[in-house]
Amino acid sequence: MEKGDLYEFLKIDTTSAKGKGEEGAKFLVDYMTDHGIEARLIRHKAVNPYVVGELNVGAERTLLVYNHYDVQPVEPLDKWNTDPFNPTEKEGKIYARGVADDKGSLIARLQSIFELKKEGKLKVNLKFIYEGVEEIGSPNIEDFLEDYKDQLRSDYVLWEGAGRGPDNSPEIVLGVKGLLYVEVRDKTPKDLHSMYAPIVRNPAWELVNFLNSLRSDGKVNLKGFYDRVRWLTEEEARLMKGVKQEMESSLSQSVPENFMRKLVEEPTCNIAGLYAGYIGEGSKTVIPSYAFAKIDFRLVPDQDPEEVLKSLLSVIPQQFEVKVWGKVKPYRTSLKSEIASALISSARRTYNVDPSVLPNSPGTGPMEAFARILNNNQIADGVGVDNSSSNIHSFNEWIHVEDYLLAQRWMRELLLELGNMP
Ligand SMILES: [Zn+2]
């Protein structure tokens, strides 16, 4: 179908970090309305409005399509070979800000829906939620879901659009990791001459000793930390495809043989930032009065950030100050679910290869909030236009024209598949 509509959409600057997006939201409402989908703007607590829509064909089941219309800032502009808001097609590729993340998938999916609707072949009801603040961390998404849960109720949720993985096969992602982000600080009243070391506290040592106690041999030492981990089944592990060389070149360092499994399955305790004492030029013999660290835990299903925090607090030295910056629960849809099997078979039919299926992404997102608030346990990602070198969030963002067409085809096959569920 026409790429012209996509290009119109890509021309609109929807950089949420700069407060832009309203025009993009209005474009979507008009675009959907013009094709017979009920759609409207909802101004909620976020900077940019949500777009919600519905297409009821009287089917038994309903698919909720989630995408976001906002994009990341384009800076540094001089690194772009083309104007980021003037989509440019060159040698089978389309360059523009947002073409891969997430406007391309959004429009490709809609166009398939329009087509099937016209042909009278749509056998699954559709609902839509388009967010305009995803790129600034989806603030208030839980409040929004709470306030509009009746309108968003559905049997399945299709997440924003995983495209092709590193080996070029289509990627399906059935969940996300969770997160616990904590800051710890240790203080004494003032910096002291280091000759006092035998008789006074040193916050730097206290912090380092504490951090060191958190892990040994790559395993996290917190009590009960692994109790709830839902380890992968052999089948789940087999369906993931990763390319070691590709991973090593993108990280600029070597990775273990079983890197995919570790990425998906292992919860982590990471030191994200660490500061203490004198870090200027030359030497200063001082006992610093202050030390702090930022620590993030990536959690896997079914770990609970609340429980991990409790366990962490029980070992944090009394004198430390603690600040919790974030808590997100992990989430995973079953490989045996209808949405997973429909995504897998529709991907196979579209691309003529087995897809790569990740039980959860190594990254984090608000899937669990969707599952909990909308009472839905079939949430999965796929049907995207991007590939692993699409320069998402960076300059010269691009996709293959062919992948745009294939995503439309995949959406079509998925909808037909869901319409045929017994
Ligand atoms: Zn993004």
mmCIF file with all atom_site columns, C-alpha atoms in Angstrom, residues 156-360:
data_model
loop_
_atom_site.group_PDB
_atom_site.id
_atom_site.type_symbol
_atom_site.label_atom_id
_atom_site.label_alt_id
_atom_site.label_comp_id
_atom_site.label_asym_id
_atom_site.label_entity_id
_atom_site.label_seq_id
_atom_site.pdbx_PDB_ins_code
_atom_site.Cartn_x
_atom_site.Cartn_y
_atom_site.Cartn_z
_atom_site.occupancy
_atom_site.B_iso_or_equiv
_atom_site.pdbx_formal_charge
_atom_site.auth_seq_id
_atom_site.auth_comp_id
_atom_site.auth_asym_id
_atom_site.auth_atom_id
_atom_site.pdbx_PDB_model_num
ATOM 1   C CA . TYR A 1 156 ? -4.529 -9.578  23.103 1.00 0.00 ? 156 TYR A CA 1
ATOM 2   C CA . VAL A 1 157 ? -2.082 -6.681  23.050 1.00 0.00 ? 157 VAL A CA 1
ATOM 3   C CA . LEU A 1 158 ? 0.334  -6.138  20.171 1.00 0.00 ? 158 LEU A CA 1
ATOM 4   C CA . TRP A 1 159 ? 3.337  -4.142  21.412 1.00 0.00 ? 159 TRP A CA 1
ATOM 5   C CA . GLU A 1 160 ? 5.092  -1.408  19.451 1.00 0.00 ? 160 GLU A CA 1
ATOM 6   C CA . GLY A 1 161 ? 6.815  -3.501  16.795 1.00 0.00 ? 161 GLY A CA 1
ATOM 7   C CA . ALA A 1 162 ? 9.882  -5.714  16.905 1.00 0.00 ? 162 ALA A CA 1
ATOM 8   C CA . GLY A 1 163 ? 11.132 -6.112  13.343 1.00 0.00 ? 163 GLY A CA 1
ATOM 9   C CA . ARG A 1 164 ? 14.050 -8.175  12.142 1.00 0.00 ? 164 ARG A CA 1
ATOM 10  C CA . GLY A 1 165 ? 16.630 -9.560  14.522 1.00 0.00 ? 165 GLY A CA 1
ATOM 11  C CA . PRO A 1 166 ? 20.403 -9.674  13.942 1.00 0.00 ? 166 PRO A CA 1
ATOM 12  C CA . ASP A 1 167 ? 20.235 -12.799 11.752 1.00 0.00 ? 167 ASP A CA 1
ATOM 13  C CA . ASN A 1 168 ? 17.550 -11.091 9.664  1.00 0.00 ? 168 ASN A CA 1
ATOM 14  C CA . SER A 1 169 ? 14.738 -13.375 10.795 1.00 0.00 ? 169 SER A CA 1
ATOM 15  C CA . PRO A 1 170 ? 11.622 -11.695 12.155 1.00 0.00 ? 170 PRO A CA 1
ATOM 16  C CA . GLU A 1 171 ? 11.711 -11.200 15.905 1.00 0.00 ? 171 GLU A CA 1
ATOM 17  C CA . ILE A 1 172 ? 8.925  -11.877 18.396 1.00 0.00 ? 172 ILE A CA 1
ATOM 18  C CA . VAL A 1 173 ? 9.295  -10.717 21.987 1.00 0.00 ? 173 VAL A CA 1
ATOM 19  C CA . LEU A 1 174 ? 6.973  -12.099 24.643 1.00 0.00 ? 174 LEU A CA 1
ATOM 20  C CA . GLY A 1 175 ? 7.878  -9.916  27.580 1.00 0.00 ? 175 GLY A CA 1
ATOM 21  C CA . VAL A 1 176 ? 10.196 -7.470  29.292 1.00 0.00 ? 176 VAL A CA 1
ATOM 22  C CA . LYS A 1 177 ? 12.596 -7.414  32.184 1.00 0.00 ? 177 LYS A CA 1
ATOM 23  C CA . GLY A 1 178 ? 11.676 -5.394  35.235 1.00 0.00 ? 178 GLY A CA 1
ATOM 24  C CA . LEU A 1 179 ? 13.781 -2.821  37.022 1.00 0.00 ? 179 LEU A CA 1
ATOM 25  C CA . LEU A 1 180 ? 14.741 -1.662  40.459 1.00 0.00 ? 180 LEU A CA 1
ATOM 26  C CA . TYR A 1 181 ? 16.845 1.504   40.537 1.00 0.00 ? 181 TYR A CA 1
ATOM 27  C CA . VAL A 1 182 ? 18.352 2.597   43.803 1.00 0.00 ? 182 VAL A CA 1
ATOM 28  C CA . GLU A 1 183 ? 20.799 5.255   44.955 1.00 0.00 ? 183 GLU A CA 1
ATOM 29  C CA . VAL A 1 184 ? 22.812 4.862   48.144 1.00 0.00 ? 184 VAL A CA 1
ATOM 30  C CA . ARG A 1 185 ? 24.792 7.576   49.939 1.00 0.00 ? 185 ARG A CA 1
ATOM 31  C CA . ASP A 1 186 ? 27.192 7.498   52.832 1.00 0.00 ? 186 ASP A CA 1
ATOM 32  C CA . LYS A 1 187 ? 28.348 10.644  54.660 1.00 0.00 ? 187 LYS A CA 1
ATOM 33  C CA . THR A 1 188 ? 30.470 11.878  57.511 1.00 0.00 ? 188 THR A CA 1
ATOM 34  C CA . PRO A 1 189 ? 30.398 15.495  58.799 1.00 0.00 ? 189 PRO A CA 1
ATOM 35  C CA . LYS A 1 190 ? 33.524 16.632  56.880 1.00 0.00 ? 190 LYS A CA 1
ATOM 36  C CA . ASP A 1 191 ? 36.550 15.694  54.767 1.00 0.00 ? 191 ASP A CA 1
ATOM 37  C CA . LEU A 1 192 ? 39.545 14.767  56.949 1.00 0.00 ? 192 LEU A CA 1
ATOM 38  C CA . HIS A 1 193 ? 43.309 14.455  56.602 1.00 0.00 ? 193 HIS A CA 1
ATOM 39  C CA . SER A 1 194 ? 44.069 10.825  55.710 1.00 0.00 ? 194 SER A CA 1
ATOM 40  C CA . MET A 1 195 ? 46.341 10.477  58.747 1.00 0.00 ? 195 MET A CA 1
ATOM 41  C CA . TYR A 1 196 ? 43.134 9.935   60.723 1.00 0.00 ? 196 TYR A CA 1
ATOM 42  C CA . ALA A 1 197 ? 42.410 6.743   58.773 1.00 0.00 ? 197 ALA A CA 1
ATOM 43  C CA . PRO A 1 198 ? 43.144 4.390   61.717 1.00 0.00 ? 198 PRO A CA 1
ATOM 44  C CA . ILE A 1 199 ? 40.441 5.954   63.864 1.00 0.00 ? 199 ILE A CA 1
ATOM 45  C CA . VAL A 1 200 ? 37.589 7.256   61.672 1.00 0.00 ? 200 VAL A CA 1
ATOM 46  C CA . ARG A 1 201 ? 35.047 5.994   59.155 1.00 0.00 ? 201 ARG A CA 1
ATOM 47  C CA . ASN A 1 202 ? 35.736 6.299   55.426 1.00 0.00 ? 202 ASN A CA 1
ATOM 48  C CA . PRO A 1 203 ? 32.492 6.451   53.410 1.00 0.00 ? 203 PRO A CA 1
ATOM 49  C CA . ALA A 1 204 ? 34.349 5.400   50.252 1.00 0.00 ? 204 ALA A CA 1
ATOM 50  C CA . TRP A 1 205 ? 35.530 2.142   51.864 1.00 0.00 ? 205 TRP A CA 1
ATOM 51  C CA . GLU A 1 206 ? 32.135 1.540   53.430 1.00 0.00 ? 206 GLU A CA 1
ATOM 52  C CA . LEU A 1 207 ? 30.434 1.949   50.083 1.00 0.00 ? 207 LEU A CA 1
ATOM 53  C CA . VAL A 1 208 ? 32.922 -0.196  48.202 1.00 0.00 ? 208 VAL A CA 1
ATOM 54  C CA . ASN A 1 209 ? 32.669 -2.962  50.800 1.00 0.00 ? 209 ASN A CA 1
ATOM 55  C CA . PHE A 1 210 ? 28.906 -2.860  50.610 1.00 0.00 ? 210 PHE A CA 1
ATOM 56  C CA . LEU A 1 211 ? 28.862 -2.974  46.787 1.00 0.00 ? 211 LEU A CA 1
ATOM 57  C CA . ASN A 1 212 ? 31.323 -5.823  46.824 1.00 0.00 ? 212 ASN A CA 1
ATOM 58  C CA . SER A 1 213 ? 29.072 -7.807  49.143 1.00 0.00 ? 213 SER A CA 1
ATOM 59  C CA . LEU A 1 214 ? 26.200 -7.643  46.667 1.00 0.00 ? 214 LEU A CA 1
ATOM 60  C CA . ARG A 1 215 ? 27.710 -10.016 44.139 1.00 0.00 ? 215 ARG A CA 1
ATOM 61  C CA . SER A 1 216 ? 30.069 -12.942 43.880 1.00 0.00 ? 216 SER A CA 1
ATOM 62  C CA . ASP A 1 217 ? 31.002 -14.918 40.752 1.00 0.00 ? 217 ASP A CA 1
ATOM 63  C CA . GLY A 1 218 ? 28.479 -12.881 38.789 1.00 0.00 ? 218 GLY A CA 1
ATOM 64  C CA . LYS A 1 219 ? 25.626 -13.992 41.082 1.00 0.00 ? 219 LYS A CA 1
ATOM 65  C CA . VAL A 1 220 ? 23.611 -11.629 43.225 1.00 0.00 ? 220 VAL A CA 1
ATOM 66  C CA . ASN A 1 221 ? 23.900 -12.363 46.944 1.00 0.00 ? 221 ASN A CA 1
ATOM 67  C CA . LEU A 1 222 ? 20.602 -10.907 48.135 1.00 0.00 ? 222 LEU A CA 1
ATOM 68  C CA . LYS A 1 223 ? 18.485 -13.317 50.124 1.00 0.00 ? 223 LYS A CA 1
ATOM 69  C CA . GLY A 1 224 ? 15.757 -14.916 48.036 1.00 0.00 ? 224 GLY A CA 1
ATOM 70  C CA . PHE A 1 225 ? 16.880 -13.089 44.906 1.00 0.00 ? 225 PHE A CA 1
ATOM 71  C CA . TYR A 1 226 ? 16.580 -16.129 42.609 1.00 0.00 ? 226 TYR A CA 1
ATOM 72  C CA . ASP A 1 227 ? 13.598 -17.773 44.336 1.00 0.00 ? 227 ASP A CA 1
ATOM 73  C CA . ARG A 1 228 ? 10.990 -16.509 41.883 1.00 0.00 ? 228 ARG A CA 1
ATOM 74  C CA . VAL A 1 229 ? 13.027 -16.661 38.676 1.00 0.00 ? 229 VAL A CA 1
ATOM 75  C CA . ARG A 1 230 ? 11.093 -18.464 35.947 1.00 0.00 ? 230 ARG A CA 1
ATOM 76  C CA . TRP A 1 231 ? 14.043 -20.177 34.206 1.00 0.00 ? 231 TRP A CA 1
ATOM 77  C CA . LEU A 1 232 ? 13.634 -20.771 30.477 1.00 0.00 ? 232 LEU A CA 1
ATOM 78  C CA . THR A 1 233 ? 12.416 -24.114 29.236 1.00 0.00 ? 233 THR A CA 1
ATOM 79  C CA . GLU A 1 234 ? 14.607 -25.870 26.674 1.00 0.00 ? 234 GLU A CA 1
ATOM 80  C CA . GLU A 1 235 ? 12.011 -25.070 24.030 1.00 0.00 ? 235 GLU A CA 1
ATOM 81  C CA . GLU A 1 236 ? 12.037 -21.373 24.927 1.00 0.00 ? 236 GLU A CA 1
ATOM 82  C CA . ALA A 1 237 ? 15.819 -21.323 24.804 1.00 0.00 ? 237 ALA A CA 1
ATOM 83  C CA . ARG A 1 238 ? 15.875 -23.083 21.414 1.00 0.00 ? 238 ARG A CA 1
ATOM 84  C CA . LEU A 1 239 ? 13.611 -20.561 19.678 1.00 0.00 ? 239 LEU A CA 1
ATOM 85  C CA . MET A 1 240 ? 15.913 -17.590 20.305 1.00 0.00 ? 240 MET A CA 1
ATOM 86  C CA . LYS A 1 241 ? 18.281 -16.686 17.522 1.00 0.00 ? 241 LYS A CA 1
ATOM 87  C CA . GLY A 1 242 ? 21.252 -14.474 18.112 1.00 0.00 ? 242 GLY A CA 1
ATOM 88  C CA . VAL A 1 243 ? 24.429 -13.882 16.141 1.00 0.00 ? 243 VAL A CA 1
ATOM 89  C CA . LYS A 1 244 ? 27.525 -13.849 18.325 1.00 0.00 ? 244 LYS A CA 1
ATOM 90  C CA . GLN A 1 245 ? 29.620 -11.908 15.830 1.00 0.00 ? 245 GLN A CA 1
ATOM 91  C CA . GLU A 1 246 ? 26.930 -9.283  15.408 1.00 0.00 ? 246 GLU A CA 1
ATOM 92  C CA . MET A 1 247 ? 26.568 -8.876  19.159 1.00 0.00 ? 247 MET A CA 1
ATOM 93  C CA . GLU A 1 248 ? 30.337 -8.602  19.609 1.00 0.00 ? 248 GLU A CA 1
ATOM 94  C CA . SER A 1 249 ? 30.689 -6.003  16.915 1.00 0.00 ? 249 SER A CA 1
ATOM 95  C CA . SER A 1 250 ? 27.827 -3.916  18.287 1.00 0.00 ? 250 SER A CA 1
ATOM 96  C CA . LEU A 1 251 ? 29.258 -4.065  21.843 1.00 0.00 ? 251 LEU A CA 1
ATOM 97  C CA . SER A 1 252 ? 32.914 -3.830  20.782 1.00 0.00 ? 252 SER A CA 1
ATOM 98  C CA . GLN A 1 253 ? 33.840 -6.692  23.104 1.00 0.00 ? 253 GLN A CA 1
ATOM 99  C CA . SER A 1 254 ? 33.656 -10.474 23.234 1.00 0.00 ? 254 SER A CA 1
ATOM 100 C CA . VAL A 1 255 ? 30.592 -12.224 24.681 1.00 0.00 ? 255 VAL A CA 1
ATOM 101 C CA . PRO A 1 256 ? 30.054 -15.790 25.956 1.00 0.00 ? 256 PRO A CA 1
ATOM 102 C CA . GLU A 1 257 ? 28.729 -18.582 23.681 1.00 0.00 ? 257 GLU A CA 1
ATOM 103 C CA . ASN A 1 258 ? 25.351 -18.683 25.458 1.00 0.00 ? 258 ASN A CA 1
ATOM 104 C CA . PHE A 1 259 ? 24.961 -14.898 25.330 1.00 0.00 ? 259 PHE A CA 1
ATOM 105 C CA . MET A 1 260 ? 21.328 -14.914 24.168 1.00 0.00 ? 260 MET A CA 1
ATOM 106 C CA . ARG A 1 261 ? 20.182 -17.094 27.001 1.00 0.00 ? 261 ARG A CA 1
ATOM 107 C CA . LYS A 1 262 ? 22.092 -15.031 29.546 1.00 0.00 ? 262 LYS A CA 1
ATOM 108 C CA . LEU A 1 263 ? 20.730 -11.769 28.141 1.00 0.00 ? 263 LEU A CA 1
ATOM 109 C CA . VAL A 1 264 ? 17.152 -12.917 28.369 1.00 0.00 ? 264 VAL A CA 1
ATOM 110 C CA . GLU A 1 265 ? 17.166 -15.123 31.435 1.00 0.00 ? 265 GLU A CA 1
ATOM 111 C CA . GLU A 1 266 ? 19.579 -13.601 33.960 1.00 0.00 ? 266 GLU A CA 1
ATOM 112 C CA . PRO A 1 267 ? 18.611 -10.944 36.471 1.00 0.00 ? 267 PRO A CA 1
ATOM 113 C CA . THR A 1 268 ? 21.395 -8.456  37.115 1.00 0.00 ? 268 THR A CA 1
ATOM 114 C CA . CYS A 1 269 ? 22.827 -6.105  39.699 1.00 0.00 ? 269 CYS A CA 1
ATOM 115 C CA . ASN A 1 270 ? 24.667 -3.310  37.936 1.00 0.00 ? 270 ASN A CA 1
ATOM 116 C CA . ILE A 1 271 ? 26.650 -0.373  39.288 1.00 0.00 ? 271 ILE A CA 1
ATOM 117 C CA . ALA A 1 272 ? 25.423 2.471   37.107 1.00 0.00 ? 272 ALA A CA 1
ATOM 118 C CA . GLY A 1 273 ? 27.383 5.234   38.821 1.00 0.00 ? 273 GLY A CA 1
ATOM 119 C CA . LEU A 1 274 ? 29.943 5.561   41.569 1.00 0.00 ? 274 LEU A CA 1
ATOM 120 C CA . TYR A 1 275 ? 31.461 8.638   43.179 1.00 0.00 ? 275 TYR A CA 1
ATOM 121 C CA . ALA A 1 276 ? 33.636 9.475   46.140 1.00 0.00 ? 276 ALA A CA 1
ATOM 122 C CA . GLY A 1 277 ? 36.387 11.814  47.227 1.00 0.00 ? 277 GLY A CA 1
ATOM 123 C CA . TYR A 1 278 ? 39.095 13.549  45.268 1.00 0.00 ? 278 TYR A CA 1
ATOM 124 C CA . ILE A 1 279 ? 39.101 12.838  41.546 1.00 0.00 ? 279 ILE A CA 1
ATOM 125 C CA . GLY A 1 280 ? 41.063 15.900  40.366 1.00 0.00 ? 280 GLY A CA 1
ATOM 126 C CA . GLU A 1 281 ? 44.597 16.022  39.033 1.00 0.00 ? 281 GLU A CA 1
ATOM 127 C CA . GLY A 1 282 ? 47.578 14.979  41.127 1.00 0.00 ? 282 GLY A CA 1
ATOM 128 C CA . SER A 1 283 ? 47.263 13.687  44.675 1.00 0.00 ? 283 SER A CA 1
ATOM 129 C CA . LYS A 1 284 ? 45.271 14.737  47.681 1.00 0.00 ? 284 LYS A CA 1
ATOM 130 C CA . THR A 1 285 ? 45.536 12.690  50.848 1.00 0.00 ? 285 THR A CA 1
ATOM 131 C CA . VAL A 1 286 ? 42.026 12.896  52.148 1.00 0.00 ? 286 VAL A CA 1
ATOM 132 C CA . ILE A 1 287 ? 39.313 10.837  53.807 1.00 0.00 ? 287 ILE A CA 1
ATOM 133 C CA . PRO A 1 288 ? 36.276 11.830  51.793 1.00 0.00 ? 288 PRO A CA 1
ATOM 134 C CA . SER A 1 289 ? 33.160 12.826  53.686 1.00 0.00 ? 289 SER A CA 1
ATOM 135 C CA . TYR A 1 290 ? 30.900 11.553  50.995 1.00 0.00 ? 290 TYR A CA 1
ATOM 136 C CA . ALA A 1 291 ? 30.365 8.558   48.690 1.00 0.00 ? 291 ALA A CA 1
ATOM 137 C CA . PHE A 1 292 ? 27.471 7.506   46.567 1.00 0.00 ? 292 PHE A CA 1
ATOM 138 C CA . ALA A 1 293 ? 26.437 4.873   44.040 1.00 0.00 ? 293 ALA A CA 1
ATOM 139 C CA . LYS A 1 294 ? 23.547 4.305   41.691 1.00 0.00 ? 294 LYS A CA 1
ATOM 140 C CA . ILE A 1 295 ? 22.590 0.662   41.283 1.00 0.00 ? 295 ILE A CA 1
ATOM 141 C CA . ASP A 1 296 ? 20.165 -0.881  38.828 1.00 0.00 ? 296 ASP A CA 1
ATOM 142 C CA . PHE A 1 297 ? 18.726 -4.366  39.012 1.00 0.00 ? 297 PHE A CA 1
ATOM 143 C CA . ARG A 1 298 ? 17.221 -5.798  35.822 1.00 0.00 ? 298 ARG A CA 1
ATOM 144 C CA . LEU A 1 299 ? 14.676 -8.294  37.049 1.00 0.00 ? 299 LEU A CA 1
ATOM 145 C CA . VAL A 1 300 ? 13.214 -11.277 35.244 1.00 0.00 ? 300 VAL A CA 1
ATOM 146 C CA . PRO A 1 301 ? 9.774  -12.904 35.533 1.00 0.00 ? 301 PRO A CA 1
ATOM 147 C CA . ASP A 1 302 ? 8.520  -13.441 38.259 1.00 0.00 ? 302 ASP A CA 1
ATOM 148 C CA . GLN A 1 303 ? 10.823 -11.408 40.473 1.00 0.00 ? 303 GLN A CA 1
ATOM 149 C CA . ASP A 1 304 ? 9.140  -8.605  42.365 1.00 0.00 ? 304 ASP A CA 1
ATOM 150 C CA . PRO A 1 305 ? 11.008 -5.273  42.682 1.00 0.00 ? 305 PRO A CA 1
ATOM 151 C CA . GLU A 1 306 ? 9.277  -4.697  46.018 1.00 0.00 ? 306 GLU A CA 1
ATOM 152 C CA . GLU A 1 307 ? 10.658 -7.946  47.443 1.00 0.00 ? 307 GLU A CA 1
ATOM 153 C CA . VAL A 1 308 ? 14.119 -7.337  46.028 1.00 0.00 ? 308 VAL A CA 1
ATOM 154 C CA . LEU A 1 309 ? 14.111 -3.874  47.568 1.00 0.00 ? 309 LEU A CA 1
ATOM 155 C CA . LYS A 1 310 ? 13.130 -5.320  50.937 1.00 0.00 ? 310 LYS A CA 1
ATOM 156 C CA . SER A 1 311 ? 15.943 -7.816  50.755 1.00 0.00 ? 311 SER A CA 1
ATOM 157 C CA . LEU A 1 312 ? 18.370 -5.078  49.686 1.00 0.00 ? 312 LEU A CA 1
ATOM 158 C CA . LEU A 1 313 ? 17.309 -2.764  52.524 1.00 0.00 ? 313 LEU A CA 1
ATOM 159 C CA . SER A 1 314 ? 17.965 -5.529  55.029 1.00 0.00 ? 314 SER A CA 1
ATOM 160 C CA . VAL A 1 315 ? 21.672 -5.554  54.096 1.00 0.00 ? 315 VAL A CA 1
ATOM 161 C CA . ILE A 1 316 ? 22.289 -1.860  53.465 1.00 0.00 ? 316 ILE A CA 1
ATOM 162 C CA . PRO A 1 317 ? 24.387 -0.443  56.326 1.00 0.00 ? 317 PRO A CA 1
ATOM 163 C CA . GLN A 1 318 ? 22.330 1.574   58.814 1.00 0.00 ? 318 GLN A CA 1
ATOM 164 C CA . GLN A 1 319 ? 24.164 4.855   58.180 1.00 0.00 ? 319 GLN A CA 1
ATOM 165 C CA . PHE A 1 320 ? 23.455 4.860   54.402 1.00 0.00 ? 320 PHE A CA 1
ATOM 166 C CA . GLU A 1 321 ? 20.757 7.043   52.920 1.00 0.00 ? 321 GLU A CA 1
ATOM 167 C CA . VAL A 1 322 ? 18.678 5.265   50.301 1.00 0.00 ? 322 VAL A CA 1
ATOM 168 C CA . LYS A 1 323 ? 16.631 6.700   47.480 1.00 0.00 ? 323 LYS A CA 1
ATOM 169 C CA . VAL A 1 324 ? 14.540 4.556   45.148 1.00 0.00 ? 324 VAL A CA 1
ATOM 170 C CA . TRP A 1 325 ? 14.358 5.978   41.616 1.00 0.00 ? 325 TRP A CA 1
ATOM 171 C CA . GLY A 1 326 ? 12.305 3.351   39.872 1.00 0.00 ? 326 GLY A CA 1
ATOM 172 C CA . LYS A 1 327 ? 10.393 0.101   40.223 1.00 0.00 ? 327 LYS A CA 1
ATOM 173 C CA . VAL A 1 328 ? 9.025  -1.763  37.199 1.00 0.00 ? 328 VAL A CA 1
ATOM 174 C CA . LYS A 1 329 ? 7.774  -5.325  37.319 1.00 0.00 ? 329 LYS A CA 1
ATOM 175 C CA . PRO A 1 330 ? 8.946  -7.857  34.722 1.00 0.00 ? 330 PRO A CA 1
ATOM 176 C CA . TYR A 1 331 ? 6.459  -9.556  32.456 1.00 0.00 ? 331 TYR A CA 1
ATOM 177 C CA . ARG A 1 332 ? 6.291  -12.635 30.215 1.00 0.00 ? 332 ARG A CA 1
ATOM 178 C CA . THR A 1 333 ? 3.526  -14.037 28.032 1.00 0.00 ? 333 THR A CA 1
ATOM 179 C CA . SER A 1 334 ? 3.463  -17.820 27.674 1.00 0.00 ? 334 SER A CA 1
ATOM 180 C CA . LEU A 1 335 ? 4.929  -19.400 24.560 1.00 0.00 ? 335 LEU A CA 1
ATOM 181 C CA . LYS A 1 336 ? 1.780  -21.540 24.548 1.00 0.00 ? 336 LYS A CA 1
ATOM 182 C CA . SER A 1 337 ? -0.552 -18.523 24.333 1.00 0.00 ? 337 SER A CA 1
ATOM 183 C CA . GLU A 1 338 ? -2.751 -17.775 21.319 1.00 0.00 ? 338 GLU A CA 1
ATOM 184 C CA . ILE A 1 339 ? -0.973 -14.490 20.586 1.00 0.00 ? 339 ILE A CA 1
ATOM 185 C CA . ALA A 1 340 ? 2.447  -16.201 20.591 1.00 0.00 ? 340 ALA A CA 1
ATOM 186 C CA . SER A 1 341 ? 1.353  -18.994 18.299 1.00 0.00 ? 341 SER A CA 1
ATOM 187 C CA . ALA A 1 342 ? -0.449 -16.567 15.949 1.00 0.00 ? 342 ALA A CA 1
ATOM 188 C CA . LEU A 1 343 ? 2.637  -14.348 15.767 1.00 0.00 ? 343 LEU A CA 1
ATOM 189 C CA . ILE A 1 344 ? 4.929  -17.313 15.130 1.00 0.00 ? 344 ILE A CA 1
ATOM 190 C CA . SER A 1 345 ? 2.872  -18.890 12.363 1.00 0.00 ? 345 SER A CA 1
ATOM 191 C CA . SER A 1 346 ? 2.077  -15.567 10.654 1.00 0.00 ? 346 SER A CA 1
ATOM 192 C CA . ALA A 1 347 ? 5.790  -14.644 10.721 1.00 0.00 ? 347 ALA A CA 1
ATOM 193 C CA . ARG A 1 348 ? 6.691  -17.993 9.183  1.00 0.00 ? 348 ARG A CA 1
ATOM 194 C CA . ARG A 1 349 ? 4.171  -17.507 6.409  1.00 0.00 ? 349 ARG A CA 1
ATOM 195 C CA . THR A 1 350 ? 5.335  -13.971 5.681  1.00 0.00 ? 350 THR A CA 1
ATOM 196 C CA . TYR A 1 351 ? 9.109  -14.425 5.767  1.00 0.00 ? 351 TYR A CA 1
ATOM 197 C CA . ASN A 1 352 ? 9.430  -18.156 4.963  1.00 0.00 ? 352 ASN A CA 1
ATOM 198 C CA . VAL A 1 353 ? 11.817 -18.637 7.896  1.00 0.00 ? 353 VAL A CA 1
ATOM 199 C CA . ASP A 1 354 ? 11.398 -19.497 11.556 1.00 0.00 ? 354 ASP A CA 1
ATOM 200 C CA . PRO A 1 355 ? 11.173 -16.326 13.633 1.00 0.00 ? 355 PRO A CA 1
ATOM 201 C CA . SER A 1 356 ? 13.439 -15.684 16.584 1.00 0.00 ? 356 SER A CA 1
ATOM 202 C CA . VAL A 1 357 ? 11.295 -15.777 19.715 1.00 0.00 ? 357 VAL A CA 1
ATOM 203 C CA . LEU A 1 358 ? 12.543 -14.050 22.871 1.00 0.00 ? 358 LEU A CA 1
ATOM 204 C CA . PRO A 1 359 ? 10.650 -15.020 26.052 1.00 0.00 ? 359 PRO A CA 1
ATOM 205 C CA . ASN A 1 360 ? 11.367 -11.483 27.221 1.00 0.00 ? 360 ASN A CA 1
#
